[in-house]
Amino acid sequence: MGDSQTSTTHGFQAEVKQLLKLMIHSLYSNKEIFLRELISNASDALDKLRFEAIEQPELLADDTELKVSLAFDSDAGTLTITDNGIGMSRDDAASNLGTIARSGTAEFLGKLGDDERENARLIGQFGVGFYASFIVASEVTVESRRADLDASEGVRWISSGDGEYTLETIERASRGTSITLKLKDDETEFADRYRIQSLIRRYSDHIAFPVMMPSADEDSDELETINSATALWTRSRSDVSDDEYREFYQHISHDFEAPVCWSHNRVEGKREYTSLLYVPGRAPFDLWNREAPRGLKLYVQRVFIMDDAEQFLPLYLRFIRGVVDAADLPLNVSRELLQSTPGVEAMRSALTKRSLTMLKKLANDDESTYAGVWDTFGEVLKEGLAEDTSNRDTLVELLRFNTTRSEDTAQRETLAQYVERMVEGQEAIYYLTAESHAAAQSSPHLEVFRKRGIEVLLLTDRLDEWAITYLTEYDGKPLQDVRRDGLSLPETDASEDEVSEPPADDSIVARLKETLEGVVSDVRASDRLVDSPACLVTAQDDLGMQMRKMLEAAGQEVPESKPALELNLSHAMVRQMAATDDTARFEDLAQVIVGQAQIAEGRLPSDPAQYVSTLNRLLAESAS
């Protein structure tokens, strides 16, 4: 290997120290995934070399057989994984192995708590790439050389996972990377031929490069290929087992959990390509970061092009994982970025439809499983109502809603089911937006609907008010917000006996208008209240509460608007107000009635301290 030089010691990034501590000291039931992670990284390095060699064939030199090889020493307790891929320079090693950014994501650490078993489970699901080595190894040595550097610019990286690592420049004749694990005393099973072979076949059989080991014949120096070394997506669907599909998903996603479903399809004709799309079982940690890298792995005639080809799926399907392999695609001069052409747009349209069809089939075949997908990705799918008008009809069929019939948030309905249950004479689909399911169920706006037996959709996701504006009707029936003015209700048997008490003199409306001038835009008698004294009603063109909060959270200026106050003239409190001649008491009651309506909306009274003071004064008077 030559003499080492310029050896330096460095401290790990803070997040890496935390991660390594958890890995080394936590209980771990899925420790064998370290091998999947290391072979997957080696495969990526080979893909990158093959890609760069398209323009720089000299990078391959006389070593054109790209492969991953494994060697073990049972006596010494070591396992070595070697690839002849793109390799690393000294700077690459410091960047890729000294920080968590390339090998995983620091965001996942936010999911880790104090419970060891829970920490271990999360690490097992996440994989975290290269760092999984420390689950089984007491020391890890990495030796590497980038394909475009000479032998004197190799690098050696060594760490025991104790918070530090050393870097030194070495002579290395071959390009690529070797990772040697000094196995812990209780992990020597991973220096056993049959154990290693079984893990390769289980986790890495689909790797498109040969994964090789020394022959079992001790008298032979030959290497034997352990995996099938065939790109899984190029095989016929009938030749691929469900287990192979699941293992391939785990390879491309570094997700320990199995996918929910997948779609494998080959298109022939004017545009030829193969796609293999997956719906994950859990959300990635950066799901809500719309700027994060996302997309499909792109190959052109099985040559790897890029990891996150975002051109093939819209942003609202950013959780879909998979591979697309095209017969030909227009690339720019660097061959890294796709040019925007009708061909690429046609593929995007087809892959989007295929993704939605896959979700629709799951919903039709297994509603309980789809319910889990909706829990995880439903909010993201709603973005498509605004972003994808051409597929809006299909998206609407995928939507699920809580309604006033829902006993809890797990009980959801489709719009088709809602329409089937509409009462006679009902012409609109009614919905209510709120901060939570509990807040929605107790809203005064639902009182008349309950009395008349009319179902209402309860929208409690933060995007609902924004998304629903792009869904103005379904099956010819308009969607109507029950919080807004202009509410039209069907006549039902229950509507005939809604007034059980004589109403207050409607002159109270004029008195309240004068008292609450500047606080509300209008005061009027209500036909939507049964048990509550009052409610606030938003004008048709004004922003609702959810939208106002979203814009304010984004730092945007929100236009001022005042709701109208609707009164239940039959309510005892309103009749008491109408009967009082005491101006001060009337003003106090007016403040309380508006404050109660604001609280029912999920907002604070305009002046919380004054509201409490007024309420206390009224309570003290009634008690005396």
PDB file of N, CA and C in Angstrom, residues 313-399:
ATOM      1  N   LEU A 313     -42.424  13.053 -12.464  1.00  0.00           N
ATOM      2  CA  LEU A 313     -43.604  13.026 -11.605  1.00  0.00           C
ATOM      3  C   LEU A 313     -43.850  14.425 -11.047  1.00  0.00           C
ATOM      4  N   PRO A 314     -45.104  14.804 -10.876  1.00  0.00           N
ATOM      5  CA  PRO A 314     -45.400  16.123 -10.284  1.00  0.00           C
ATOM      6  C   PRO A 314     -45.014  16.147  -8.804  1.00  0.00           C
ATOM      7  N   LEU A 315     -44.939  17.335  -8.260  1.00  0.00           N
ATOM      8  CA  LEU A 315     -44.463  17.509  -6.893  1.00  0.00           C
ATOM      9  C   LEU A 315     -45.368  16.828  -5.872  1.00  0.00           C
ATOM     10  N   TYR A 316     -46.660  16.757  -6.149  1.00  0.00           N
ATOM     11  CA  TYR A 316     -47.550  16.159  -5.161  1.00  0.00           C
ATOM     12  C   TYR A 316     -47.396  14.636  -5.087  1.00  0.00           C
ATOM     13  N   LEU A 317     -46.643  14.042  -6.031  1.00  0.00           N
ATOM     14  CA  LEU A 317     -46.334  12.605  -5.972  1.00  0.00           C
ATOM     15  C   LEU A 317     -44.873  12.384  -5.585  1.00  0.00           C
ATOM     16  N   ARG A 318     -44.315  13.308  -4.810  1.00  0.00           N
ATOM     17  CA  ARG A 318     -42.898  13.234  -4.466  1.00  0.00           C
ATOM     18  C   ARG A 318     -42.563  12.060  -3.552  1.00  0.00           C
ATOM     19  N   PHE A 319     -43.557  11.405  -2.995  1.00  0.00           N
ATOM     20  CA  PHE A 319     -43.296  10.256  -2.132  1.00  0.00           C
ATOM     21  C   PHE A 319     -43.127   8.961  -2.934  1.00  0.00           C
ATOM     22  N   ILE A 320     -43.502   8.957  -4.203  1.00  0.00           N
ATOM     23  CA  ILE A 320     -43.370   7.750  -5.036  1.00  0.00           C
ATOM     24  C   ILE A 320     -41.888   7.468  -5.283  1.00  0.00           C
ATOM     25  N   ARG A 321     -41.485   6.221  -5.098  1.00  0.00           N
ATOM     26  CA  ARG A 321     -40.113   5.791  -5.354  1.00  0.00           C
ATOM     27  C   ARG A 321     -40.096   4.850  -6.555  1.00  0.00           C
ATOM     28  N   GLY A 322     -38.951   4.730  -7.211  1.00  0.00           N
ATOM     29  CA  GLY A 322     -38.883   3.774  -8.301  1.00  0.00           C
ATOM     30  C   GLY A 322     -37.805   4.080  -9.309  1.00  0.00           C
ATOM     31  N   VAL A 323     -37.915   3.377 -10.438  1.00  0.00           N
ATOM     32  CA  VAL A 323     -36.917   3.438 -11.502  1.00  0.00           C
ATOM     33  C   VAL A 323     -37.628   3.631 -12.830  1.00  0.00           C
ATOM     34  N   VAL A 324     -37.037   4.445 -13.699  1.00  0.00           N
ATOM     35  CA  VAL A 324     -37.492   4.513 -15.084  1.00  0.00           C
ATOM     36  C   VAL A 324     -36.265   4.334 -15.974  1.00  0.00           C
ATOM     37  N   ASP A 325     -36.379   3.424 -16.931  1.00  0.00           N
ATOM     38  CA  ASP A 325     -35.271   3.097 -17.841  1.00  0.00           C
ATOM     39  C   ASP A 325     -35.761   3.305 -19.262  1.00  0.00           C
ATOM     40  N   ALA A 326     -35.234   4.334 -19.931  1.00  0.00           N
ATOM     41  CA  ALA A 326     -35.710   4.709 -21.265  1.00  0.00           C
ATOM     42  C   ALA A 326     -34.768   4.193 -22.336  1.00  0.00           C
ATOM     43  N   ALA A 327     -35.337   3.936 -23.520  1.00  0.00           N
ATOM     44  CA  ALA A 327     -34.506   3.510 -24.648  1.00  0.00           C
ATOM     45  C   ALA A 327     -33.654   4.673 -25.132  1.00  0.00           C
ATOM     46  N   ASP A 328     -34.208   5.877 -25.042  1.00  0.00           N
ATOM     47  CA  ASP A 328     -33.444   7.055 -25.465  1.00  0.00           C
ATOM     48  C   ASP A 328     -34.106   8.291 -24.874  1.00  0.00           C
ATOM     49  N   LEU A 329     -33.277   9.241 -24.460  1.00  0.00           N
ATOM     50  CA  LEU A 329     -33.778  10.501 -23.928  1.00  0.00           C
ATOM     51  C   LEU A 329     -32.804  11.605 -24.290  1.00  0.00           C
ATOM     52  N   PRO A 330     -33.301  12.791 -24.583  1.00  0.00           N
ATOM     53  CA  PRO A 330     -32.405  13.915 -24.879  1.00  0.00           C
ATOM     54  C   PRO A 330     -31.793  14.474 -23.603  1.00  0.00           C
ATOM     55  N   LEU A 331     -30.462  14.382 -23.488  1.00  0.00           N
ATOM     56  CA  LEU A 331     -29.769  14.934 -22.329  1.00  0.00           C
ATOM     57  C   LEU A 331     -28.997  16.166 -22.771  1.00  0.00           C
ATOM     58  N   ASN A 332     -28.677  17.023 -21.812  1.00  0.00           N
ATOM     59  CA  ASN A 332     -27.886  18.193 -22.172  1.00  0.00           C
ATOM     60  C   ASN A 332     -26.421  17.804 -22.317  1.00  0.00           C
ATOM     61  N   VAL A 333     -25.580  18.765 -22.567  1.00  0.00           N
ATOM     62  CA  VAL A 333     -24.191  18.453 -22.872  1.00  0.00           C
ATOM     63  C   VAL A 333     -23.483  17.666 -21.785  1.00  0.00           C
ATOM     64  N   SER A 334     -23.813  17.946 -20.537  1.00  0.00           N
ATOM     65  CA  SER A 334     -23.157  17.236 -19.441  1.00  0.00           C
ATOM     66  C   SER A 334     -23.806  15.875 -19.201  1.00  0.00           C
ATOM     67  N   ARG A 335     -24.886  15.573 -19.933  1.00  0.00           N
ATOM     68  CA  ARG A 335     -25.625  14.308 -19.825  1.00  0.00           C
ATOM     69  C   ARG A 335     -26.204  14.104 -18.428  1.00  0.00           C
ATOM     70  N   GLU A 336     -26.322  15.176 -17.681  1.00  0.00           N
ATOM     71  CA  GLU A 336     -26.844  15.025 -16.323  1.00  0.00           C
ATOM     72  C   GLU A 336     -28.297  15.466 -16.207  1.00  0.00           C
ATOM     73  N   LEU A 337     -28.692  16.422 -17.011  1.00  0.00           N
ATOM     74  CA  LEU A 337     -30.034  16.972 -16.859  1.00  0.00           C
ATOM     75  C   LEU A 337     -30.845  16.738 -18.119  1.00  0.00           C
ATOM     76  N   LEU A 338     -32.090  16.391 -17.929  1.00  0.00           N
ATOM     77  CA  LEU A 338     -32.963  16.155 -19.067  1.00  0.00           C
ATOM     78  C   LEU A 338     -33.374  17.466 -19.710  1.00  0.00           C
ATOM     79  N   GLN A 339     -33.428  17.454 -21.031  1.00  0.00           N
ATOM     80  CA  GLN A 339     -33.983  18.594 -21.726  1.00  0.00           C
ATOM     81  C   GLN A 339     -35.498  18.444 -21.749  1.00  0.00           C
ATOM     82  N   SER A 340     -36.188  19.564 -21.722  1.00  0.00           N
ATOM     83  CA  SER A 340     -37.647  19.534 -21.758  1.00  0.00           C
ATOM     84  C   SER A 340     -38.101  19.361 -23.195  1.00  0.00           C
ATOM     85  N   THR A 341     -38.674  18.219 -23.485  1.00  0.00           N
ATOM     86  CA  THR A 341     -39.147  17.906 -24.835  1.00  0.00           C
ATOM     87  C   THR A 341     -40.524  17.267 -24.739  1.00  0.00           C
ATOM     88  N   PRO A 342     -41.237  17.206 -25.865  1.00  0.00           N
ATOM     89  CA  PRO A 342     -42.546  16.527 -25.838  1.00  0.00           C
ATOM     90  C   PRO A 342     -42.431  15.078 -25.358  1.00  0.00           C
ATOM     91  N   GLY A 343     -41.306  14.408 -25.660  1.00  0.00           N
ATOM     92  CA  GLY A 343     -41.121  13.028 -25.227  1.00  0.00           C
ATOM     93  C   GLY A 343     -41.066  12.905 -23.716  1.00  0.00           C
ATOM     94  N   VAL A 344     -40.317  13.806 -23.085  1.00  0.00           N
ATOM     95  CA  VAL A 344     -40.212  13.795 -21.629  1.00  0.00           C
ATOM     96  C   VAL A 344     -41.571  14.135 -21.015  1.00  0.00           C
ATOM     97  N   GLU A 345     -42.270  15.096 -21.580  1.00  0.00           N
ATOM     98  CA  GLU A 345     -43.586  15.479 -21.069  1.00  0.00           C
ATOM     99  C   GLU A 345     -44.578  14.323 -21.200  1.00  0.00           C
ATOM    100  N   ALA A 346     -44.493  13.582 -22.314  1.00  0.00           N
ATOM    101  CA  ALA A 346     -45.395  12.442 -22.507  1.00  0.00           C
ATOM    102  C   ALA A 346     -45.120  11.356 -21.466  1.00  0.00           C
ATOM    103  N   MET A 347     -43.837  11.126 -21.174  1.00  0.00           N
ATOM    104  CA  MET A 347     -43.491  10.137 -20.148  1.00  0.00           C
ATOM    105  C   MET A 347     -43.984  10.593 -18.774  1.00  0.00           C
ATOM    106  N   ARG A 348     -43.841  11.863 -18.502  1.00  0.00           N
ATOM    107  CA  ARG A 348     -44.304  12.411 -17.210  1.00  0.00           C
ATOM    108  C   ARG A 348     -45.813  12.191 -17.059  1.00  0.00           C
ATOM    109  N   SER A 349     -46.552  12.498 -18.128  1.00  0.00           N
ATOM    110  CA  SER A 349     -47.996  12.337 -18.084  1.00  0.00           C
ATOM    111  C   SER A 349     -48.379  10.875 -17.861  1.00  0.00           C
ATOM    112  N   ALA A 350     -47.704   9.965 -18.571  1.00  0.00           N
ATOM    113  CA  ALA A 350     -48.024   8.538 -18.455  1.00  0.00           C
ATOM    114  C   ALA A 350     -47.651   7.996 -17.076  1.00  0.00           C
ATOM    115  N   LEU A 351     -46.501   8.400 -16.542  1.00  0.00           N
ATOM    116  CA  LEU A 351     -46.062   7.904 -15.238  1.00  0.00           C
ATOM    117  C   LEU A 351     -46.933   8.469 -14.114  1.00  0.00           C
ATOM    118  N   THR A 352     -47.400   9.700 -14.278  1.00  0.00           N
ATOM    119  CA  THR A 352     -48.326  10.276 -13.305  1.00  0.00           C
ATOM    120  C   THR A 352     -49.625   9.492 -13.275  1.00  0.00           C
ATOM    121  N   LYS A 353     -50.180   9.210 -14.463  1.00  0.00           N
ATOM    122  CA  LYS A 353     -51.415   8.435 -14.535  1.00  0.00           C
ATOM    123  C   LYS A 353     -51.217   7.032 -13.958  1.00  0.00           C
ATOM    124  N   ARG A 354     -50.072   6.438 -14.224  1.00  0.00           N
ATOM    125  CA  ARG A 354     -49.813   5.088 -13.706  1.00  0.00           C
ATOM    126  C   ARG A 354     -49.723   5.111 -12.178  1.00  0.00           C
ATOM    127  N   SER A 355     -49.103   6.142 -11.629  1.00  0.00           N
ATOM    128  CA  SER A 355     -49.015   6.251 -10.166  1.00  0.00           C
ATOM    129  C   SER A 355     -50.399   6.383  -9.546  1.00  0.00           C
ATOM    130  N   LEU A 356     -51.236   7.228 -10.144  1.00  0.00           N
ATOM    131  CA  LEU A 356     -52.581   7.424  -9.614  1.00  0.00           C
ATOM    132  C   LEU A 356     -53.438   6.170  -9.787  1.00  0.00           C
ATOM    133  N   THR A 357     -53.246   5.479 -10.915  1.00  0.00           N
ATOM    134  CA  THR A 357     -53.979   4.227 -11.138  1.00  0.00           C
ATOM    135  C   THR A 357     -53.589   3.186 -10.103  1.00  0.00           C
ATOM    136  N   MET A 358     -52.292   3.152  -9.756  1.00  0.00           N
ATOM    137  CA  MET A 358     -51.815   2.218  -8.735  1.00  0.00           C
ATOM    138  C   MET A 358     -52.492   2.510  -7.394  1.00  0.00           C
ATOM    139  N   LEU A 359     -52.602   3.780  -7.043  1.00  0.00           N
ATOM    140  CA  LEU A 359     -53.260   4.160  -5.793  1.00  0.00           C
ATOM    141  C   LEU A 359     -54.765   3.855  -5.842  1.00  0.00           C
ATOM    142  N   LYS A 360     -55.370   4.101  -6.988  1.00  0.00           N
ATOM    143  CA  LYS A 360     -56.803   3.852  -7.139  1.00  0.00           C
ATOM    144  C   LYS A 360     -57.105   2.354  -7.013  1.00  0.00           C
ATOM    145  N   LYS A 361     -56.265   1.534  -7.627  1.00  0.00           N
ATOM    146  CA  LYS A 361     -56.449   0.081  -7.541  1.00  0.00           C
ATOM    147  C   LYS A 361     -56.321  -0.398  -6.089  1.00  0.00           C
ATOM    148  N   LEU A 362     -55.337   0.169  -5.379  1.00  0.00           N
ATOM    149  CA  LEU A 362     -55.178  -0.191  -3.965  1.00  0.00           C
ATOM    150  C   LEU A 362     -56.426   0.194  -3.182  1.00  0.00           C
ATOM    151  N   ALA A 363     -56.945   1.381  -3.439  1.00  0.00           N
ATOM    152  CA  ALA A 363     -58.139   1.845  -2.718  1.00  0.00           C
ATOM    153  C   ALA A 363     -59.338   0.945  -3.008  1.00  0.00           C
ATOM    154  N   ASN A 364     -59.469   0.491  -4.245  1.00  0.00           N
ATOM    155  CA  ASN A 364     -60.592  -0.371  -4.614  1.00  0.00           C
ATOM    156  C   ASN A 364     -60.444  -1.783  -4.061  1.00  0.00           C
ATOM    157  N   ASP A 365     -59.193  -2.282  -4.043  1.00  0.00           N
ATOM    158  CA  ASP A 365     -58.957  -3.678  -3.645  1.00  0.00           C
ATOM    159  C   ASP A 365     -58.797  -3.856  -2.142  1.00  0.00           C
ATOM    160  N   ASP A 366     -58.240  -2.847  -1.475  1.00  0.00           N
ATOM    161  CA  ASP A 366     -57.914  -3.005  -0.056  1.00  0.00           C
ATOM    162  C   ASP A 366     -58.052  -1.649   0.640  1.00  0.00           C
ATOM    163  N   GLU A 367     -59.282  -1.319   0.998  1.00  0.00           N
ATOM    164  CA  GLU A 367     -59.552   0.002   1.564  1.00  0.00           C
ATOM    165  C   GLU A 367     -58.826   0.221   2.878  1.00  0.00           C
ATOM    166  N   SER A 368     -58.677  -0.829   3.687  1.00  0.00           N
ATOM    167  CA  SER A 368     -58.009  -0.662   4.986  1.00  0.00           C
ATOM    168  C   SER A 368     -56.535  -0.323   4.807  1.00  0.00           C
ATOM    169  N   THR A 369     -55.882  -0.963   3.828  1.00  0.00           N
ATOM    170  CA  THR A 369     -54.474  -0.626   3.550  1.00  0.00           C
ATOM    171  C   THR A 369     -54.372   0.778   2.965  1.00  0.00           C
ATOM    172  N   TYR A 370     -55.313   1.111   2.074  1.00  0.00           N
ATOM    173  CA  TYR A 370     -55.290   2.459   1.499  1.00  0.00           C
ATOM    174  C   TYR A 370     -55.508   3.515   2.572  1.00  0.00           C
ATOM    175  N   ALA A 371     -56.279   3.184   3.600  1.00  0.00           N
ATOM    176  CA  ALA A 371     -56.496   4.139   4.697  1.00  0.00           C
ATOM    177  C   ALA A 371     -55.168   4.517   5.339  1.00  0.00           C
ATOM    178  N   GLY A 372     -54.250   3.546   5.475  1.00  0.00           N
ATOM    179  CA  GLY A 372     -52.925   3.847   6.017  1.00  0.00           C
ATOM    180  C   GLY A 372     -52.127   4.745   5.098  1.00  0.00           C
ATOM    181  N   VAL A 373     -52.248   4.505   3.772  1.00  0.00           N
ATOM    182  CA  VAL A 373     -51.577   5.363   2.792  1.00  0.00           C
ATOM    183  C   VAL A 373     -52.135   6.783   2.869  1.00  0.00           C
ATOM    184  N   TRP A 374     -53.459   6.890   3.020  1.00  0.00           N
ATOM    185  CA  TRP A 374     -54.075   8.216   3.111  1.00  0.00           C
ATOM    186  C   TRP A 374     -53.607   8.942   4.366  1.00  0.00           C
ATOM    187  N   ASP A 375     -53.508   8.215   5.487  1.00  0.00           N
ATOM    188  CA  ASP A 375     -53.002   8.824   6.716  1.00  0.00           C
ATOM    189  C   ASP A 375     -51.624   9.425   6.493  1.00  0.00           C
ATOM    190  N   THR A 376     -50.794   8.723   5.712  1.00  0.00           N
ATOM    191  CA  THR A 376     -49.402   9.114   5.536  1.00  0.00           C
ATOM    192  C   THR A 376     -49.229  10.176   4.456  1.00  0.00           C
ATOM    193  N   PHE A 377     -49.925  10.014   3.340  1.00  0.00           N
ATOM    194  CA  PHE A 377     -49.668  10.878   2.179  1.00  0.00           C
ATOM    195  C   PHE A 377     -50.881  11.679   1.711  1.00  0.00           C
ATOM    196  N   GLY A 378     -51.996  11.591   2.436  1.00  0.00           N
ATOM    197  CA  GLY A 378     -53.207  12.263   1.984  1.00  0.00           C
ATOM    198  C   GLY A 378     -53.058  13.762   1.806  1.00  0.00           C
ATOM    199  N   GLU A 379     -52.396  14.408   2.763  1.00  0.00           N
ATOM    200  CA  GLU A 379     -52.225  15.869   2.664  1.00  0.00           C
ATOM    201  C   GLU A 379     -51.420  16.252   1.435  1.00  0.00           C
ATOM    202  N   VAL A 380     -50.424  15.436   1.093  1.00  0.00           N
ATOM    203  CA  VAL A 380     -49.599  15.731  -0.082  1.00  0.00           C
ATOM    204  C   VAL A 380     -50.423  15.539  -1.350  1.00  0.00           C
ATOM    205  N   LEU A 381     -51.223  14.483  -1.398  1.00  0.00           N
ATOM    206  CA  LEU A 381     -52.059  14.243  -2.577  1.00  0.00           C
ATOM    207  C   LEU A 381     -53.024  15.403  -2.826  1.00  0.00           C
ATOM    208  N   LYS A 382     -53.493  16.043  -1.756  1.00  0.00           N
ATOM    209  CA  LYS A 382     -54.428  17.161  -1.916  1.00  0.00           C
ATOM    210  C   LYS A 382     -53.796  18.317  -2.693  1.00  0.00           C
ATOM    211  N   GLU A 383     -52.462  18.429  -2.639  1.00  0.00           N
ATOM    212  CA  GLU A 383     -51.798  19.481  -3.403  1.00  0.00           C
ATOM    213  C   GLU A 383     -52.103  19.341  -4.891  1.00  0.00           C
ATOM    214  N   GLY A 384     -52.353  18.108  -5.327  1.00  0.00           N
ATOM    215  CA  GLY A 384     -52.622  17.863  -6.744  1.00  0.00           C
ATOM    216  C   GLY A 384     -53.893  18.506  -7.245  1.00  0.00           C
ATOM    217  N   LEU A 385     -54.847  18.779  -6.350  1.00  0.00           N
ATOM    218  CA  LEU A 385     -56.079  19.451  -6.789  1.00  0.00           C
ATOM    219  C   LEU A 385     -55.763  20.793  -7.419  1.00  0.00           C
ATOM    220  N   ALA A 386     -54.741  21.456  -6.890  1.00  0.00           N
ATOM    221  CA  ALA A 386     -54.339  22.758  -7.428  1.00  0.00           C
ATOM    222  C   ALA A 386     -53.321  22.620  -8.554  1.00  0.00           C
ATOM    223  N   GLU A 387     -52.457  21.594  -8.456  1.00  0.00           N
ATOM    224  CA  GLU A 387     -51.305  21.519  -9.357  1.00  0.00           C
ATOM    225  C   GLU A 387     -51.538  20.679 -10.607  1.00  0.00           C
ATOM    226  N   ASP A 388     -52.580  19.855 -10.627  1.00  0.00           N
ATOM    227  CA  ASP A 388     -52.730  18.905 -11.735  1.00  0.00           C
ATOM    228  C   ASP A 388     -54.191  18.846 -12.178  1.00  0.00           C
ATOM    229  N   THR A 389     -54.596  19.811 -12.967  1.00  0.00           N
ATOM    230  CA  THR A 389     -55.999  19.865 -13.401  1.00  0.00           C
ATOM    231  C   THR A 389     -56.358  18.698 -14.306  1.00  0.00           C
ATOM    232  N   SER A 390     -55.409  18.191 -15.078  1.00  0.00           N
ATOM    233  CA  SER A 390     -55.720  17.121 -16.027  1.00  0.00           C
ATOM    234  C   SER A 390     -56.062  15.812 -15.329  1.00  0.00           C
ATOM    235  N   ASN A 391     -55.562  15.619 -14.105  1.00  0.00           N
ATOM    236  CA  ASN A 391     -55.846  14.381 -13.373  1.00  0.00           C
ATOM    237  C   ASN A 391     -56.744  14.617 -12.159  1.00  0.00           C
ATOM    238  N   ARG A 392     -57.425  15.753 -12.140  1.00  0.00           N
ATOM    239  CA  ARG A 392     -58.205  16.103 -10.956  1.00  0.00           C
ATOM    240  C   ARG A 392     -59.332  15.102 -10.694  1.00  0.00           C
ATOM    241  N   ASP A 393     -59.968  14.609 -11.756  1.00  0.00           N
ATOM    242  CA  ASP A 393     -61.072  13.665 -11.555  1.00  0.00           C
ATOM    243  C   ASP A 393     -60.589  12.389 -10.867  1.00  0.00           C
ATOM    244  N   THR A 394     -59.418  11.904 -11.261  1.00  0.00           N
ATOM    245  CA  THR A 394     -58.867  10.708 -10.617  1.00  0.00           C
ATOM    246  C   THR A 394     -58.482  11.008  -9.177  1.00  0.00           C
ATOM    247  N   LEU A 395     -57.886  12.173  -8.958  1.00  0.00           N
ATOM    248  CA  LEU A 395     -57.496  12.566  -7.599  1.00  0.00           C
ATOM    249  C   LEU A 395     -58.704  12.646  -6.674  1.00  0.00           C
ATOM    250  N   VAL A 396     -59.817  13.160  -7.183  1.00  0.00           N
ATOM    251  CA  VAL A 396     -61.017  13.292  -6.364  1.00  0.00           C
ATOM    252  C   VAL A 396     -61.476  11.925  -5.858  1.00  0.00           C
ATOM    253  N   GLU A 397     -61.316  10.895  -6.696  1.00  0.00           N
ATOM    254  CA  GLU A 397     -61.708   9.545  -6.272  1.00  0.00           C
ATOM    255  C   GLU A 397     -60.799   9.016  -5.170  1.00  0.00           C
ATOM    256  N   LEU A 398     -59.597   9.576  -5.047  1.00  0.00           N
ATOM    257  CA  LEU A 398     -58.666   9.126  -4.014  1.00  0.00           C
ATOM    258  C   LEU A 398     -58.855   9.864  -2.687  1.00  0.00           C
ATOM    259  N   LEU A 399     -59.613  10.965  -2.706  1.00  0.00           N
ATOM    260  CA  LEU A 399     -59.797  11.761  -1.491  1.00  0.00           C
ATOM    261  C   LEU A 399     -60.632  11.005  -0.463  1.00  0.00           C
TER     262      LEU A 399
END
